[in-house]
Amino acid sequence: MNVRRYRAKDMSDAMRQVREHQGADAVILSSRRVDGMLEIVAALDNEDAAKGSASIRATPARSGGRPGSGASRFSGGRGQSPVDSDLEAMRRELSDLRHLLVQQNGASESAQWAARHPLAAELVAGLTECGFHEKLARSVAGGIPEETNIETAWSRVRARLSSALTTEQPDILERGGMLALVGPTGVGKTTTISRLAMRQIRRMGRDAISLVTLDRQRLGAYKQLQAFGQMAGVPVMLLESERELADLAVRSGEGRLVLVDTAGQSARDVAEQRLFAQIRSEIDLETWLVLAATHQGRILRQVLQAFQGSAPSALVLTKVDEAEQLGETLSVLLEQRLGLTFYSDGQGLGEHFHAVDTLYLTRLALRETPLLRTGSMRASAERAATRPLGSAPIADRLGPLDQGMILESVVPFRKSAHVGL
């Protein structure tokens, strides 16, 4: 923005000066009488002209003017351009005005688009209110004919979102092997390990599974897993290093599932190393990345990027029940290639751990369904919360649904931990 101030005896003379210095495209911003002279301020919105023009200076006062009246104020440095505080303030105001006009223009375009596509605008507004990104919302809502009734339109939006979510059905739970859960601190890796173990115990029996932890950092991490292992009757081992994990893989044998809990790490720390890089070529090791639905989209993206070095093959989503806007989480999941395999929506080990159901998650994100899907499930959970745990192994006591047992409430037994296979 090239702004200049001129003084002339009349408007004709002033316009001549403006055309000579700034050209015919200059705009008169203000004019006033000062000491019998006409003072005008003109601006030219042309970066090339602004670069090639001389420094801004005011025309000296003519006869009748007071000495120094309207003169530019110069900075004290040698060779520096003259500085006029009024013109600098005007520059800032013009810059703010330009940004405001750009914003208003964008808002005007959005309003015009909404006026032309009222149904799509309503769908986009509903999706963004649920946490979905506006760009994704426009993509999902696009292509739905305007004459479609609102119920049918939302049904199509729901179907599009549900079908677009990538899922994964790993076969390691069927064939056995070594499965490690990785992820940031506090996302629920240890609890997810216990939930997977319970699922396998029901399907394959306690002899087909072992629990391992490499987490020596978090206080009580091993105790928590040890408590579950003692109740379930499955071995739990605390290993010092990845090398010991490789040795264990040789001894575990065919068909046995070894679930490995790892220490939580920040995205910054894990990006500097590659978990299991030294032993991955020696053993058949699969990793799943555990994410919390409570994290902001920006944090989820950082985690997904940071844990790429761990080569995860699937995702587990936890704390779905605590997410304020599940749409923000699903937006991030829709941006990446890893498939979702399990999710949890509560603290119960069994009743709140599910194989992926994209339609239910989509309905939950759109706030179309309550968290508990059936009244019978709620009643079962309430009955389970009042039933005391017996002394039999957990694999023998649990039915089709978990009896509401919460891992965090289990007190470790005093007997020694299982250490063998």
Tab-separated table of C-alpha atoms in Angstrom:
chain	number	residue	atom	x	y	z
A	1	MET	CA	0.000	0.000	0.000
A	2	ASN	CA	1.633	3.268	-1.211
A	3	VAL	CA	0.287	6.215	0.816
A	4	ARG	CA	1.283	9.840	0.124
A	5	ARG	CA	0.313	13.246	1.457
A	6	TYR	CA	0.133	16.281	-0.823
A	7	ARG	CA	-0.396	20.028	-0.386
A	8	ALA	CA	-1.733	22.265	-3.113
A	9	LYS	CA	-3.470	25.572	-3.600
A	10	ASP	CA	-6.574	23.934	-4.979
A	11	MET	CA	-8.005	20.508	-5.883
A	12	SER	CA	-6.902	20.757	-9.509
A	13	ASP	CA	-3.303	21.217	-8.460
A	14	ALA	CA	-3.619	18.403	-5.900
A	15	MET	CA	-5.002	15.962	-8.483
A	16	ARG	CA	-2.173	16.868	-10.857
A	17	GLN	CA	0.388	15.986	-8.155
A	18	VAL	CA	-1.348	12.691	-7.397
A	19	ARG	CA	-1.383	11.665	-11.073
A	20	GLU	CA	2.276	12.586	-11.503
A	21	HIS	CA	3.471	10.605	-8.467
A	22	GLN	CA	0.990	7.733	-8.170
A	23	GLY	CA	-0.921	7.555	-11.416
A	24	ALA	CA	-4.580	7.604	-12.302
A	25	ASP	CA	-5.409	4.561	-10.125
A	26	ALA	CA	-4.645	6.322	-6.844
A	27	VAL	CA	-7.521	6.791	-4.378
A	28	ILE	CA	-8.112	9.983	-2.377
A	29	LEU	CA	-8.458	8.973	1.275
A	30	SER	CA	-8.949	12.392	2.906
A	31	SER	CA	-8.731	16.130	2.295
A	32	ARG	CA	-8.630	19.153	4.568
A	33	ARG	CA	-7.603	22.799	4.695
A	34	VAL	CA	-4.374	23.533	6.572
A	35	ASP	CA	-3.100	27.099	6.835
A	36	GLY	CA	-4.864	28.132	3.683
A	37	MET	CA	-3.577	25.145	1.712
A	38	LEU	CA	-5.466	22.060	0.601
A	39	GLU	CA	-3.927	18.888	2.099
A	40	ILE	CA	-4.953	15.504	0.704
A	41	VAL	CA	-3.870	11.932	1.417
A	42	ALA	CA	-3.864	9.471	-1.511
A	43	ALA	CA	-3.143	5.731	-1.616
A	44	LEU	CA	-2.232	3.295	-4.370
A	45	ASP	CA	-2.764	-0.431	-3.795
A	46	ASN	CA	0.071	-1.559	-6.049
A	47	GLU	CA	3.078	-3.380	-4.595
A	48	ASP	CA	5.306	-2.691	-7.596
A	49	ALA	CA	4.459	0.997	-7.580
A	50	ALA	CA	4.989	1.127	-3.832
A	51	LYS	CA	8.447	-0.441	-4.119
A	52	GLY	CA	9.512	1.904	-6.880
A	53	SER	CA	8.149	5.079	-5.336
A	54	ALA	CA	10.097	7.456	-3.176
A	55	SER	CA	9.748	7.647	0.592
A	56	ILE	CA	6.629	9.343	1.852
A	57	ARG	CA	7.115	13.007	2.523
A	58	ALA	CA	4.824	15.966	2.926
A	59	THR	CA	4.937	18.976	0.624
A	60	PRO	CA	6.362	22.038	2.485
A	61	ALA	CA	3.892	24.687	3.526
A	62	ARG	CA	3.347	27.533	1.059
A	63	SER	CA	3.052	31.168	1.849
A	64	GLY	CA	0.857	31.909	4.778
A	65	GLY	CA	1.634	28.626	6.473
A	66	ARG	CA	3.228	28.375	9.858
A	67	PRO	CA	6.826	27.132	9.943
A	68	GLY	CA	6.878	23.410	10.384
A	69	SER	CA	3.111	23.064	9.961
A	70	GLY	CA	2.297	19.737	8.287
A	71	ALA	CA	5.977	18.873	7.830
A	72	SER	CA	7.108	15.286	8.074
A	73	ARG	CA	8.938	14.098	11.179
A	74	PHE	CA	12.274	12.453	10.450
A	75	SER	CA	13.934	9.708	12.466
A	76	GLY	CA	17.272	10.522	13.969
A	77	GLY	CA	19.248	7.764	12.221
A	78	ARG	CA	21.481	8.620	9.294
A	79	GLY	CA	20.077	7.623	5.909
A	80	GLN	CA	16.728	6.490	7.321
A	81	SER	CA	13.428	7.290	5.592
A	82	PRO	CA	11.165	9.960	7.047
A	83	VAL	CA	8.548	8.668	9.464
A	84	ASP	CA	5.089	10.191	9.859
A	85	SER	CA	3.162	8.709	12.775
A	86	ASP	CA	-0.190	9.714	11.264
A	87	LEU	CA	0.624	7.924	8.033
A	88	GLU	CA	1.890	4.864	9.886
A	89	ALA	CA	-1.330	4.734	11.865
A	90	MET	CA	-3.263	5.098	8.619
A	91	ARG	CA	-1.277	2.237	7.094
A	92	ARG	CA	-2.217	-0.010	10.004
A	93	GLU	CA	-5.861	0.985	9.732
A	94	LEU	CA	-5.850	0.275	6.006
A	95	SER	CA	-4.220	-3.110	6.618
A	96	ASP	CA	-6.866	-3.983	9.223
A	97	LEU	CA	-9.549	-2.824	6.811
A	98	ARG	CA	-8.146	-5.057	4.087
A	99	HIS	CA	-8.204	-8.125	6.403
A	100	LEU	CA	-11.755	-7.267	7.433
A	101	LEU	CA	-12.838	-6.994	3.819
A	102	VAL	CA	-11.250	-10.372	3.037
A	103	GLN	CA	-13.093	-11.962	5.967
A	104	GLN	CA	-16.360	-10.335	4.975
A	105	ASN	CA	-15.863	-11.487	1.415
A	106	GLY	CA	-15.305	-15.067	2.628
A	107	ALA	CA	-18.374	-14.841	4.833
A	108	SER	CA	-20.345	-13.439	1.930
A	109	GLU	CA	-19.267	-16.338	-0.299
A	110	SER	CA	-20.293	-18.835	2.410
A	111	ALA	CA	-23.635	-17.105	2.746
A	112	GLN	CA	-24.140	-17.194	-1.013
A	113	TRP	CA	-23.212	-20.902	-1.108
A	114	ALA	CA	-25.636	-21.605	1.752
A	115	ALA	CA	-28.368	-19.712	-0.051
A	116	ARG	CA	-27.817	-21.798	-3.193
A	117	HIS	CA	-27.515	-25.115	-1.277
A	118	PRO	CA	-29.722	-24.889	1.832
A	119	LEU	CA	-29.827	-28.647	2.453
A	120	ALA	CA	-26.048	-29.068	2.200
A	121	ALA	CA	-25.566	-26.009	4.423
A	122	GLU	CA	-27.797	-27.549	7.090
A	123	LEU	CA	-25.904	-30.847	6.924
A	124	VAL	CA	-22.531	-29.098	7.133
A	125	ALA	CA	-23.695	-27.043	10.116
A	126	GLY	CA	-24.859	-30.178	11.910
A	127	LEU	CA	-21.629	-32.060	11.198
A	128	THR	CA	-19.359	-29.221	12.318
A	129	GLU	CA	-21.400	-28.851	15.491
A	130	CYS	CA	-20.590	-32.500	16.224
A	131	GLY	CA	-16.867	-31.848	15.754
A	132	PHE	CA	-16.353	-32.948	12.143
A	133	HIS	CA	-13.985	-30.768	10.105
A	134	GLU	CA	-15.756	-28.356	7.760
A	135	LYS	CA	-13.819	-29.590	4.727
A	136	LEU	CA	-14.840	-33.181	5.494
A	137	ALA	CA	-18.406	-32.084	6.208
A	138	ARG	CA	-18.679	-30.360	2.819
A	139	SER	CA	-17.249	-33.412	1.093
A	140	VAL	CA	-19.715	-35.740	2.797
A	141	ALA	CA	-22.703	-33.464	2.228
A	142	GLY	CA	-21.780	-32.762	-1.386
A	143	GLY	CA	-23.641	-34.617	-4.079
A	144	ILE	CA	-26.842	-35.107	-2.075
A	145	PRO	CA	-29.671	-33.641	-4.191
A	146	GLU	CA	-31.273	-30.539	-2.714
A	147	GLU	CA	-34.746	-31.997	-3.113
A	148	THR	CA	-33.877	-34.869	-0.711
A	149	ASN	CA	-35.811	-34.736	2.550
A	150	ILE	CA	-33.745	-34.137	5.665
A	151	GLU	CA	-34.187	-37.629	7.147
A	152	THR	CA	-32.989	-39.319	3.966
A	153	ALA	CA	-30.126	-36.848	3.678
A	154	TRP	CA	-28.869	-37.618	7.182
A	155	SER	CA	-29.204	-41.325	6.450
A	156	ARG	CA	-26.912	-40.899	3.448
A	157	VAL	CA	-24.441	-38.824	5.453
A	158	ARG	CA	-24.384	-41.499	8.138
A	159	ALA	CA	-23.815	-44.236	5.562
A	160	ARG	CA	-20.998	-42.299	3.890
A	161	LEU	CA	-19.163	-41.685	7.137
A	162	SER	CA	-19.647	-45.247	8.341
A	163	SER	CA	-18.401	-46.815	5.110
A	164	ALA	CA	-15.434	-44.429	4.882
A	165	LEU	CA	-13.986	-45.427	8.267
A	166	THR	CA	-11.148	-47.885	7.697
A	167	THR	CA	-11.378	-51.088	9.716
A	168	GLU	CA	-8.993	-53.981	10.328
A	169	GLN	CA	-9.600	-57.604	11.292
A	170	PRO	CA	-6.168	-58.969	12.242
A	171	ASP	CA	-5.801	-62.731	12.371
A	172	ILE	CA	-3.163	-62.750	15.117
A	173	LEU	CA	-5.840	-63.408	17.744
A	174	GLU	CA	-6.733	-66.584	15.851
A	175	ARG	CA	-3.289	-67.907	14.899
A	176	GLY	CA	-1.353	-66.722	17.936
A	177	GLY	CA	1.919	-64.848	18.026
A	178	MET	CA	3.350	-61.816	19.748
A	179	LEU	CA	1.191	-58.685	19.881
A	180	ALA	CA	2.481	-55.444	21.417
A	181	LEU	CA	0.356	-52.407	22.225
A	182	VAL	CA	2.053	-49.028	21.829
A	183	GLY	CA	0.844	-45.498	22.415
A	184	PRO	CA	1.168	-42.381	24.567
A	185	THR	CA	0.947	-42.392	28.337
A	186	GLY	CA	-2.544	-42.655	29.797
A	187	VAL	CA	-4.460	-43.919	26.760
A	188	GLY	CA	-5.295	-47.274	28.389
A	189	LYS	CA	-2.765	-49.754	26.989
A	190	THR	CA	-2.611	-51.883	30.163
A	191	THR	CA	-6.396	-52.023	30.459
A	192	THR	CA	-6.683	-52.915	26.770
A	193	ILE	CA	-4.164	-55.738	27.269
A	194	SER	CA	-6.379	-57.159	30.030
A	195	ARG	CA	-9.476	-56.826	27.874
A	196	LEU	CA	-7.844	-58.639	24.980
A	197	ALA	CA	-6.643	-61.333	27.366
A	198	MET	CA	-10.154	-61.809	28.748
A	199	ARG	CA	-11.529	-62.106	25.240
A	200	GLN	CA	-8.974	-64.762	24.349
A	201	ILE	CA	-9.536	-66.689	27.572
A	202	ARG	CA	-13.227	-67.007	26.767
A	203	ARG	CA	-12.512	-68.177	23.237
A	204	MET	CA	-9.304	-70.207	23.531
A	205	GLY	CA	-8.776	-70.937	27.220
A	206	ARG	CA	-6.221	-69.595	29.682
A	207	ASP	CA	-3.461	-71.950	28.497
A	208	ALA	CA	-3.304	-70.220	25.120
A	209	ILE	CA	-2.209	-66.824	26.423
A	210	SER	CA	0.621	-65.099	28.300
A	211	LEU	CA	0.995	-61.501	29.458
A	212	VAL	CA	4.224	-59.524	29.255
A	213	THR	CA	5.055	-55.974	30.270
A	214	LEU	CA	8.041	-53.847	29.338
A	215	ASP	CA	6.717	-50.902	31.342
A	216	ARG	CA	9.170	-50.273	34.165
A	217	GLN	CA	8.494	-46.535	34.238
A	218	ARG	CA	4.940	-46.101	35.458
A	219	LEU	CA	4.450	-46.866	39.124
A	220	GLY	CA	1.975	-49.706	39.526
A	221	ALA	CA	1.814	-50.666	35.840
A	222	TYR	CA	3.151	-54.170	36.507
A	223	LYS	CA	1.021	-54.541	39.645
A	224	GLN	CA	-2.100	-53.731	37.679
A	225	LEU	CA	-1.390	-56.376	35.064
A	226	GLN	CA	-0.189	-58.809	37.716
A	227	ALA	CA	-3.498	-58.485	39.580
A	228	PHE	CA	-5.465	-59.386	36.488
A	229	GLY	CA	-3.130	-62.266	35.628
A	230	GLN	CA	-3.496	-63.805	39.073
A	231	MET	CA	-7.286	-63.604	38.930
A	232	ALA	CA	-7.434	-64.952	35.370
A	233	GLY	CA	-4.876	-67.686	35.958
A	234	VAL	CA	-2.487	-66.617	33.189
A	235	PRO	CA	1.261	-65.947	33.475
A	236	VAL	CA	2.527	-62.369	33.720
A	237	MET	CA	6.174	-61.494	33.136
A	238	LEU	CA	8.121	-58.289	33.649
A	239	LEU	CA	10.959	-58.089	31.129
A	240	GLU	CA	13.957	-55.798	31.166
A	241	SER	CA	14.510	-55.278	27.445
A	242	GLU	CA	13.372	-56.059	23.926
A	243	ARG	CA	16.134	-58.680	23.721
A	244	GLU	CA	14.446	-60.700	26.483
A	245	LEU	CA	11.248	-60.430	24.473
A	246	ALA	CA	12.981	-62.042	21.508
A	247	ASP	CA	14.187	-64.886	23.733
A	248	LEU	CA	10.666	-65.382	25.046
A	249	ALA	CA	9.297	-65.613	21.517
A	250	VAL	CA	11.551	-68.597	20.858
A	251	ARG	CA	10.248	-70.415	23.964
A	252	SER	CA	6.550	-69.574	23.657
A	253	GLY	CA	5.786	-72.095	20.923
A	254	GLU	CA	3.218	-72.227	18.138
A	255	GLY	CA	-0.344	-70.991	18.611
A	256	ARG	CA	0.221	-69.167	21.887
A	257	LEU	CA	-0.753	-65.510	22.063
A	258	VAL	CA	1.697	-63.294	23.939
A	259	LEU	CA	0.295	-59.840	24.725
A	260	VAL	CA	2.986	-57.229	25.350
A	261	ASP	CA	2.369	-54.035	27.318
A	262	THR	CA	4.795	-51.170	26.676
A	263	ALA	CA	5.687	-47.977	28.492
A	264	GLY	CA	3.801	-44.861	27.441
A	265	GLN	CA	5.872	-42.309	25.561
A	266	SER	CA	5.257	-38.792	24.358
A	267	ALA	CA	5.041	-38.192	20.628
A	268	ARG	CA	8.280	-36.221	20.764
A	269	ASP	CA	10.237	-38.996	22.474
A	270	VAL	CA	8.969	-41.896	20.400
A	271	ALA	CA	9.672	-40.051	17.142
A	272	GLU	CA	13.388	-40.233	17.955
A	273	GLN	CA	13.435	-44.018	18.194
A	274	ARG	CA	11.938	-47.047	16.491
A	275	LEU	CA	10.339	-49.447	18.953
A	276	PHE	CA	11.270	-53.105	18.396
A	277	ALA	CA	13.454	-52.156	15.404
A	278	GLN	CA	16.312	-54.411	16.579
A	279	ILE	CA	14.242	-57.558	17.072
A	280	ARG	CA	11.482	-57.215	14.482
A	281	SER	CA	13.526	-59.086	11.876
A	282	GLU	CA	14.106	-61.964	14.321
A	283	ILE	CA	10.570	-62.597	15.577
A	284	ASP	CA	7.009	-62.385	14.308
A	285	LEU	CA	5.863	-59.293	16.186
A	286	GLU	CA	2.728	-57.264	15.458
A	287	THR	CA	1.993	-53.861	16.997
A	288	TRP	CA	-1.285	-52.038	17.515
A	289	LEU	CA	-1.480	-48.335	18.285
A	290	VAL	CA	-3.811	-47.306	21.118
A	291	LEU	CA	-5.446	-43.860	20.836
A	292	ALA	CA	-7.696	-42.002	23.267
A	293	ALA	CA	-10.852	-40.437	21.840
A	294	THR	CA	-10.499	-37.643	24.392
A	295	HIS	CA	-7.428	-36.175	22.672
A	296	GLN	CA	-7.785	-33.179	20.377
A	297	GLY	CA	-7.436	-33.740	16.651
A	298	ARG	CA	-4.094	-31.975	16.566
A	299	ILE	CA	-2.704	-34.303	19.251
A	300	LEU	CA	-4.059	-37.393	17.497
A	301	ARG	CA	-2.309	-36.406	14.291
A	302	GLN	CA	0.967	-35.919	16.149
A	303	VAL	CA	0.636	-39.341	17.774
A	304	LEU	CA	-0.156	-41.063	14.479
A	305	GLN	CA	2.849	-39.422	12.876
A	306	ALA	CA	5.213	-40.128	15.767
A	307	PHE	CA	4.367	-43.829	16.119
A	308	GLN	CA	4.811	-44.638	12.442
A	309	GLY	CA	8.280	-45.919	13.334
A	310	SER	CA	6.652	-48.660	15.431
A	311	ALA	CA	4.958	-49.975	12.258
A	312	PRO	CA	1.469	-50.425	13.772
A	313	SER	CA	-0.929	-52.554	11.755
A	314	ALA	CA	-4.179	-51.553	13.488
A	315	LEU	CA	-5.714	-49.023	15.879
A	316	VAL	CA	-7.563	-49.404	19.174
A	317	LEU	CA	-9.702	-46.446	20.243
A	318	THR	CA	-10.290	-45.982	23.984
A	319	LYS	CA	-12.364	-43.630	26.176
A	320	VAL	CA	-15.094	-43.191	23.581
A	321	ASP	CA	-17.527	-42.483	26.394
A	322	GLU	CA	-15.410	-39.558	27.612
A	323	ALA	CA	-15.031	-37.822	24.230
A	324	GLU	CA	-16.666	-34.402	24.169
A	325	GLN	CA	-16.853	-34.367	20.362
A	326	LEU	CA	-16.327	-37.794	18.853
A	327	GLY	CA	-16.712	-36.256	15.396
A	328	GLU	CA	-13.302	-34.604	15.754
A	329	THR	CA	-11.729	-37.994	16.485
A	330	LEU	CA	-13.454	-39.698	13.564
A	331	SER	CA	-12.344	-36.864	11.277
A	332	VAL	CA	-8.731	-37.690	12.086
A	333	LEU	CA	-9.299	-41.429	11.630
A	334	LEU	CA	-10.798	-40.744	8.211
A	335	GLU	CA	-7.611	-38.941	7.164
A	336	GLN	CA	-5.227	-41.871	7.649
A	337	ARG	CA	-4.803	-45.446	6.419
A	338	LEU	CA	-4.637	-47.538	9.624
A	339	GLY	CA	-7.763	-49.550	10.326
A	340	LEU	CA	-9.691	-49.551	13.584
A	341	THR	CA	-10.096	-52.989	15.138
A	342	PHE	CA	-11.455	-52.472	18.704
A	343	TYR	CA	-12.834	-49.625	20.787
A	344	SER	CA	-13.838	-49.169	24.431
A	345	ASP	CA	-16.564	-46.972	25.892
A	346	GLY	CA	-16.285	-47.514	29.645
A	347	GLN	CA	-14.199	-49.066	32.394
A	348	GLY	CA	-15.752	-52.521	32.461
A	349	LEU	CA	-13.289	-55.101	31.144
A	350	GLY	CA	-15.734	-56.988	28.957
A	351	GLU	CA	-18.996	-55.132	28.527
A	352	HIS	CA	-17.275	-51.918	27.441
A	353	PHE	CA	-14.824	-53.456	24.975
A	354	HIS	CA	-16.084	-54.088	21.451
A	355	ALA	CA	-15.003	-55.172	18.014
A	356	VAL	CA	-15.220	-52.222	15.667
A	357	ASP	CA	-18.734	-51.109	14.716
A	358	THR	CA	-18.430	-48.115	12.392
A	359	LEU	CA	-22.170	-47.504	12.142
A	360	TYR	CA	-22.563	-47.321	15.914
A	361	LEU	CA	-19.539	-45.021	16.249
A	362	THR	CA	-20.914	-42.785	13.524
A	363	ARG	CA	-24.324	-42.579	15.182
A	364	LEU	CA	-22.623	-41.859	18.476
A	365	ALA	CA	-20.558	-39.075	16.900
A	366	LEU	CA	-23.729	-37.609	15.369
A	367	ARG	CA	-25.394	-37.813	18.806
A	368	GLU	CA	-28.141	-40.024	17.430
A	369	THR	CA	-27.811	-42.859	19.935
A	370	PRO	CA	-27.078	-43.232	23.649
A	371	LEU	CA	-23.808	-44.772	24.768
A	372	LEU	CA	-25.365	-48.048	25.995
A	373	ARG	CA	-26.955	-49.647	22.967
A	374	THR	CA	-29.710	-51.706	24.655
A	375	GLY	CA	-31.676	-51.635	27.858
A	376	SER	CA	-30.727	-55.261	28.562
A	377	MET	CA	-27.062	-54.333	28.457
A	378	ARG	CA	-27.658	-51.536	30.969
A	379	ALA	CA	-29.590	-53.867	33.257
A	380	SER	CA	-26.876	-56.509	32.982
A	381	ALA	CA	-24.260	-53.966	33.934
A	382	GLU	CA	-26.281	-52.776	36.918
A	383	ARG	CA	-26.780	-56.350	38.163
A	384	ALA	CA	-23.107	-57.126	37.685
A	385	ALA	CA	-22.046	-54.099	39.709
A	386	THR	CA	-23.792	-55.526	42.801
A	387	ARG	CA	-22.643	-59.149	42.443
A	388	PRO	CA	-19.524	-60.013	44.492
A	389	LEU	CA	-16.615	-61.717	42.769
A	390	GLY	CA	-16.129	-65.354	43.769
A	391	SER	CA	-12.931	-67.230	44.363
A	392	ALA	CA	-12.937	-69.254	41.128
A	393	PRO	CA	-10.663	-68.183	38.261
A	394	ILE	CA	-12.089	-65.339	36.235
A	395	ALA	CA	-12.213	-67.449	33.064
A	396	ASP	CA	-14.681	-69.800	34.784
A	397	ARG	CA	-16.825	-67.091	36.342
A	398	LEU	CA	-17.436	-64.698	33.459
A	399	GLY	CA	-20.390	-65.241	31.184
A	400	PRO	CA	-21.155	-63.860	27.729
A	401	LEU	CA	-20.916	-60.348	29.128
A	402	ASP	CA	-18.372	-59.102	31.599
A	403	GLN	CA	-19.843	-58.784	35.091
A	404	GLY	CA	-18.839	-55.147	35.350
A	405	MET	CA	-15.388	-55.862	36.773
A	406	ILE	CA	-13.170	-52.808	36.560
A	407	LEU	CA	-9.454	-53.440	36.381
A	408	GLU	CA	-8.542	-50.319	38.332
A	409	SER	CA	-10.516	-51.593	41.344
A	410	VAL	CA	-8.716	-54.944	41.599
A	411	VAL	CA	-6.367	-55.299	44.581
A	412	PRO	CA	-3.301	-57.497	43.858
A	413	PHE	CA	-3.108	-60.834	45.681
A	414	ARG	CA	-0.282	-61.338	48.099
A	415	LYS	CA	0.944	-64.502	46.424
A	416	SER	CA	3.820	-64.342	43.939
A	417	ALA	CA	3.221	-63.527	40.304
A	418	HIS	CA	3.174	-66.113	37.548
A	419	VAL	CA	6.544	-66.209	35.842
A	420	GLY	CA	6.413	-69.283	33.626
A	421	LEU	CA	4.669	-70.279	30.473
